[in-house]
Tab-separated table of N, CA and C and ligand atoms in Angstrom:
chain	number	residue	atom	x	y	z
A	3	MET	N	21.180	-9.846	-9.959
A	3	MET	CA	21.754	-10.854	-9.081
A	3	MET	C	20.840	-12.065	-8.951
A	4	PHE	N	21.405	-13.240	-9.148
A	4	PHE	CA	20.589	-14.447	-9.076
A	4	PHE	C	20.068	-14.689	-7.662
A	5	LEU	N	20.868	-14.306	-6.702
A	5	LEU	CA	20.456	-14.548	-5.327
A	5	LEU	C	19.177	-13.798	-4.980
A	6	ASP	N	18.936	-12.747	-5.685
A	6	ASP	CA	17.754	-11.954	-5.378
A	6	ASP	C	16.508	-12.428	-6.116
A	7	ASP	N	16.728	-13.389	-7.039
A	7	ASP	CA	15.609	-13.790	-7.885
A	7	ASP	C	14.375	-14.222	-7.105
A	8	LYS	N	14.603	-15.003	-6.065
A	8	LYS	CA	13.449	-15.537	-5.373
A	8	LYS	C	12.659	-14.446	-4.649
A	9	CYS	N	13.338	-13.367	-4.418
A	9	CYS	CA	12.635	-12.272	-3.777
A	9	CYS	C	11.553	-11.698	-4.689
A	10	PHE	N	11.778	-11.838	-5.991
A	10	PHE	CA	10.822	-11.263	-6.934
A	10	PHE	C	9.841	-12.305	-7.464
A	11	ALA	N	10.211	-13.588	-7.290
A	11	ALA	CA	9.395	-14.655	-7.867
A	11	ALA	C	7.961	-14.593	-7.357
A	12	GLY	N	7.813	-14.351	-6.078
A	12	GLY	CA	6.474	-14.306	-5.538
A	12	GLY	C	5.766	-13.011	-5.868
A	13	GLY	N	6.528	-12.015	-6.187
A	13	GLY	CA	5.934	-10.739	-6.551
A	13	GLY	C	5.277	-10.034	-5.383
A	14	GLY	N	5.471	-10.566	-4.203
A	14	GLY	CA	4.735	-10.007	-3.080
A	14	GLY	C	5.533	-9.040	-2.229
A	15	ARG	N	6.797	-8.892	-2.517
A	15	ARG	CA	7.618	-8.044	-1.660
A	15	ARG	C	7.326	-6.570	-1.886
A	16	GLY	N	7.194	-5.891	-0.814
A	16	GLY	CA	7.002	-4.459	-0.927
A	16	GLY	C	5.556	-4.063	-1.174
A	17	GLY	N	4.697	-5.043	-1.279
A	17	GLY	CA	3.303	-4.684	-1.490
A	17	GLY	C	2.408	-5.902	-1.420
A	18	PRO	N	1.133	-5.694	-1.348
A	18	PRO	CA	0.176	-6.790	-1.250
A	18	PRO	C	0.018	-7.515	-2.581
A	19	SER	N	-0.359	-8.791	-2.478
A	19	SER	CA	-0.671	-9.556	-3.683
A	19	SER	C	-2.163	-9.860	-3.698
A	20	CYS	N	-2.699	-9.897	-4.891
A	20	CYS	CA	-4.112	-10.211	-5.045
A	20	CYS	C	-4.334	-11.687	-4.747
A	21	GLN	N	-5.271	-11.987	-3.859
A	21	GLN	CA	-5.539	-13.382	-3.486
A	21	GLN	C	-6.199	-14.143	-4.626
A	22	ALA	N	-6.788	-13.446	-5.559
A	22	ALA	CA	-7.503	-14.118	-6.647
A	22	ALA	C	-6.563	-14.475	-7.782
A	23	CYS	N	-5.838	-13.514	-8.298
A	23	CYS	CA	-4.998	-13.783	-9.463
A	23	CYS	C	-3.527	-13.912	-9.084
A	24	LYS	N	-3.219	-13.718	-7.814
A	24	LYS	CA	-1.864	-13.921	-7.275
A	24	LYS	C	-0.837	-12.928	-7.819
A	25	ARG	N	-1.303	-11.921	-8.486
A	25	ARG	CA	-0.380	-10.916	-8.987
A	25	ARG	C	-0.259	-9.796	-7.964
A	26	PRO	N	0.883	-9.124	-7.958
A	26	PRO	CA	1.023	-8.016	-7.025
A	26	PRO	C	0.031	-6.902	-7.339
A	27	ILE	N	-0.432	-6.289	-6.308
A	27	ILE	CA	-1.323	-5.151	-6.485
A	27	ILE	C	-0.470	-3.897	-6.518
A	28	LEU	N	-0.431	-3.273	-7.649
A	28	LEU	CA	0.407	-2.097	-7.809
A	28	LEU	C	-0.232	-0.902	-7.111
A	29	PRO	N	0.614	0.003	-6.668
A	29	PRO	CA	0.082	1.181	-5.982
A	29	PRO	C	-0.930	1.950	-6.829
A	30	SER	N	-0.784	1.826	-8.136
A	30	SER	CA	-1.692	2.569	-9.018
A	30	SER	C	-3.019	1.843	-9.219
A	31	GLU	N	-3.082	0.588	-8.749
A	31	GLU	CA	-4.305	-0.180	-8.940
A	31	GLU	C	-5.185	-0.074	-7.705
A	32	ARG	N	-6.472	-0.075	-7.942
A	32	ARG	CA	-7.391	-0.015	-6.808
A	32	ARG	C	-7.510	-1.398	-6.193
A	33	GLN	N	-7.542	-1.434	-4.894
A	33	GLN	CA	-7.597	-2.713	-4.201
A	33	GLN	C	-8.703	-2.707	-3.173
A	34	THR	N	-9.064	-3.897	-2.783
A	34	THR	CA	-10.070	-4.023	-1.744
A	34	THR	C	-9.668	-5.152	-0.828
A	35	ARG	N	-10.038	-5.060	0.406
A	35	ARG	CA	-9.717	-6.137	1.347
A	35	ARG	C	-10.991	-6.916	1.637
A	36	VAL	N	-10.880	-8.231	1.504
A	36	VAL	CA	-12.035	-9.080	1.753
A	36	VAL	C	-11.712	-9.985	2.931
A	37	GLU	N	-12.589	-10.000	3.907
A	37	GLU	CA	-12.358	-10.832	5.078
A	37	GLU	C	-13.422	-11.918	5.177
A	38	PHE	N	-12.947	-13.137	5.288
A	38	PHE	CA	-13.837	-14.286	5.439
A	38	PHE	C	-13.798	-14.736	6.893
A	39	GLN	N	-14.968	-14.950	7.448
A	39	GLN	CA	-15.009	-15.386	8.850
A	39	GLN	C	-14.482	-16.802	9.019
A	40	ASN	N	-14.509	-17.586	7.939
A	40	ASN	CA	-13.980	-18.953	8.048
A	40	ASN	C	-12.482	-19.004	7.739
A	41	ASP	N	-11.904	-17.849	7.538
A	41	ASP	CA	-10.468	-17.777	7.263
A	41	ASP	C	-9.902	-16.494	7.866
A	42	PRO	N	-10.003	-16.388	9.188
A	42	PRO	CA	-9.655	-15.115	9.838
A	42	PRO	C	-8.196	-14.716	9.681
A	43	ASP	N	-7.314	-15.702	9.549
A	43	ASP	CA	-5.894	-15.348	9.446
A	43	ASP	C	-5.368	-15.474	8.026
A	44	GLY	N	-6.254	-15.760	7.091
A	44	GLY	CA	-5.830	-15.813	5.699
A	44	GLY	C	-5.084	-17.073	5.323
A	45	SER	N	-5.074	-18.083	6.199
A	45	SER	CA	-4.299	-19.291	5.923
A	45	SER	C	-4.907	-20.115	4.787
A	46	LYS	N	-6.185	-19.898	4.505
A	46	LYS	CA	-6.820	-20.614	3.395
A	46	LYS	C	-6.699	-19.841	2.088
A	47	GLY	N	-6.061	-18.717	2.168
A	47	GLY	CA	-5.889	-17.935	0.950
A	47	GLY	C	-7.149	-17.203	0.529
A	48	LEU	N	-8.031	-16.987	1.480
A	48	LEU	CA	-9.276	-16.279	1.155
A	48	LEU	C	-9.219	-14.845	1.646
A	49	THR	N	-9.013	-14.696	2.938
A	49	THR	CA	-8.950	-13.361	3.496
A	49	THR	C	-7.677	-12.654	3.050
A	50	GLY	N	-7.825	-11.466	2.574
A	50	GLY	CA	-6.653	-10.727	2.141
A	50	GLY	C	-7.019	-9.621	1.175
A	51	ASP	N	-6.007	-9.158	0.477
A	51	ASP	CA	-6.195	-8.039	-0.429
A	51	ASP	C	-6.440	-8.544	-1.851
A	52	TYR	N	-7.290	-7.836	-2.546
A	52	TYR	CA	-7.643	-8.188	-3.925
A	52	TYR	C	-7.620	-6.923	-4.773
A	53	HIS	N	-7.371	-7.132	-6.059
A	53	HIS	CA	-7.671	-6.037	-6.969
A	53	HIS	C	-9.163	-5.736	-6.842
A	54	LEU	N	-9.519	-4.522	-7.060
A	54	LEU	CA	-10.927	-4.168	-6.920
A	54	LEU	C	-11.789	-5.048	-7.822
A	55	ALA	N	-11.329	-5.226	-9.071
A	55	ALA	CA	-12.104	-6.036	-10.019
A	55	ALA	C	-12.122	-7.505	-9.615
A	56	CYS	N	-10.974	-8.020	-9.195
A	56	CYS	CA	-10.885	-9.435	-8.799
A	56	CYS	C	-11.713	-9.696	-7.546
A	57	GLY	N	-11.792	-8.724	-6.674
A	57	GLY	CA	-12.383	-8.946	-5.369
A	57	GLY	C	-13.893	-8.898	-5.335
A	58	ARG	N	-14.480	-8.414	-6.420
A	58	ARG	CA	-15.939	-8.221	-6.389
A	58	ARG	C	-16.681	-9.501	-6.052
A	59	ARG	N	-16.357	-10.563	-6.818
A	59	ARG	CA	-17.112	-11.811	-6.581
A	59	ARG	C	-16.763	-12.404	-5.227
A	60	PHE	N	-15.522	-12.143	-4.759
A	60	PHE	CA	-15.146	-12.662	-3.445
A	60	PHE	C	-15.841	-11.896	-2.337
A	61	GLU	N	-16.088	-10.645	-2.590
A	61	GLU	CA	-16.814	-9.867	-1.589
A	61	GLU	C	-18.221	-10.418	-1.407
A	62	SER	N	-18.864	-10.763	-2.513
A	62	SER	CA	-20.207	-11.319	-2.382
A	62	SER	C	-20.148	-12.713	-1.766
A	63	LEU	N	-19.093	-13.446	-2.111
A	63	LEU	CA	-18.914	-14.771	-1.514
A	63	LEU	C	-18.692	-14.649	0.000
A	64	ALA	N	-17.850	-13.711	0.375
A	64	ALA	CA	-17.579	-13.493	1.791
A	64	ALA	C	-18.855	-13.081	2.511
A	65	HIS	N	-19.643	-12.288	1.836
A	65	HIS	CA	-20.893	-11.823	2.431
A	65	HIS	C	-21.781	-13.018	2.774
A	66	VAL	N	-21.866	-13.951	1.828
A	66	VAL	CA	-22.673	-15.151	2.041
A	66	VAL	C	-22.100	-15.998	3.175
A	67	ILE	N	-20.792	-16.236	3.104
A	67	ILE	CA	-20.136	-17.075	4.118
A	67	ILE	C	-20.272	-16.452	5.508
A	68	ASN	N	-20.082	-15.158	5.574
A	68	ASN	CA	-20.116	-14.496	6.873
A	68	ASN	C	-21.500	-14.499	7.493
A	69	MET	N	-22.511	-14.741	6.680
A	69	MET	CA	-23.867	-14.786	7.213
A	69	MET	C	-24.316	-16.191	7.550
A	70	LYS	N	-23.551	-17.174	7.118
A	70	LYS	CA	-23.976	-18.560	7.295
A	70	LYS	C	-24.069	-18.933	8.772
A	71	PRO	N	-25.116	-19.654	9.123
A	71	PRO	CA	-25.318	-20.026	10.529
A	71	PRO	C	-24.234	-20.956	11.065
A	72	TRP	N	-23.547	-21.663	10.177
A	72	TRP	CA	-22.544	-22.610	10.689
A	72	TRP	C	-21.316	-21.885	11.246
A	73	SER	N	-21.208	-20.612	10.971
A	73	SER	CA	-19.982	-19.907	11.356
A	73	SER	C	-19.957	-19.523	12.826
A	74	GLY	N	-21.045	-19.735	13.514
A	74	GLY	CA	-20.998	-19.358	14.923
A	74	GLY	C	-22.228	-19.784	15.689
A	75	SER	N	-22.227	-19.499	16.956
A	75	SER	CA	-23.298	-19.794	17.884
A	75	SER	C	-23.780	-21.225	17.674
B	17	ZN	ZN1	-6.213	-9.684	-9.022
């Protein structure tokens, strides 16, 4: 059905999408959640779910960002 096409276009229905490669994370794939303190609600497209492989560099990036003095106090 053409009407349903847009439901699949984003690939995000029914499951999380990887914030790095924008592909859906399949149940069979390992995933990790990375949270950035400068993007608590994910509106910048940083905080969210990643494939385990895709998320590695973001995890280290988040680690750096979350420690930065500008993020608080
Ligand atoms: Zn990915």
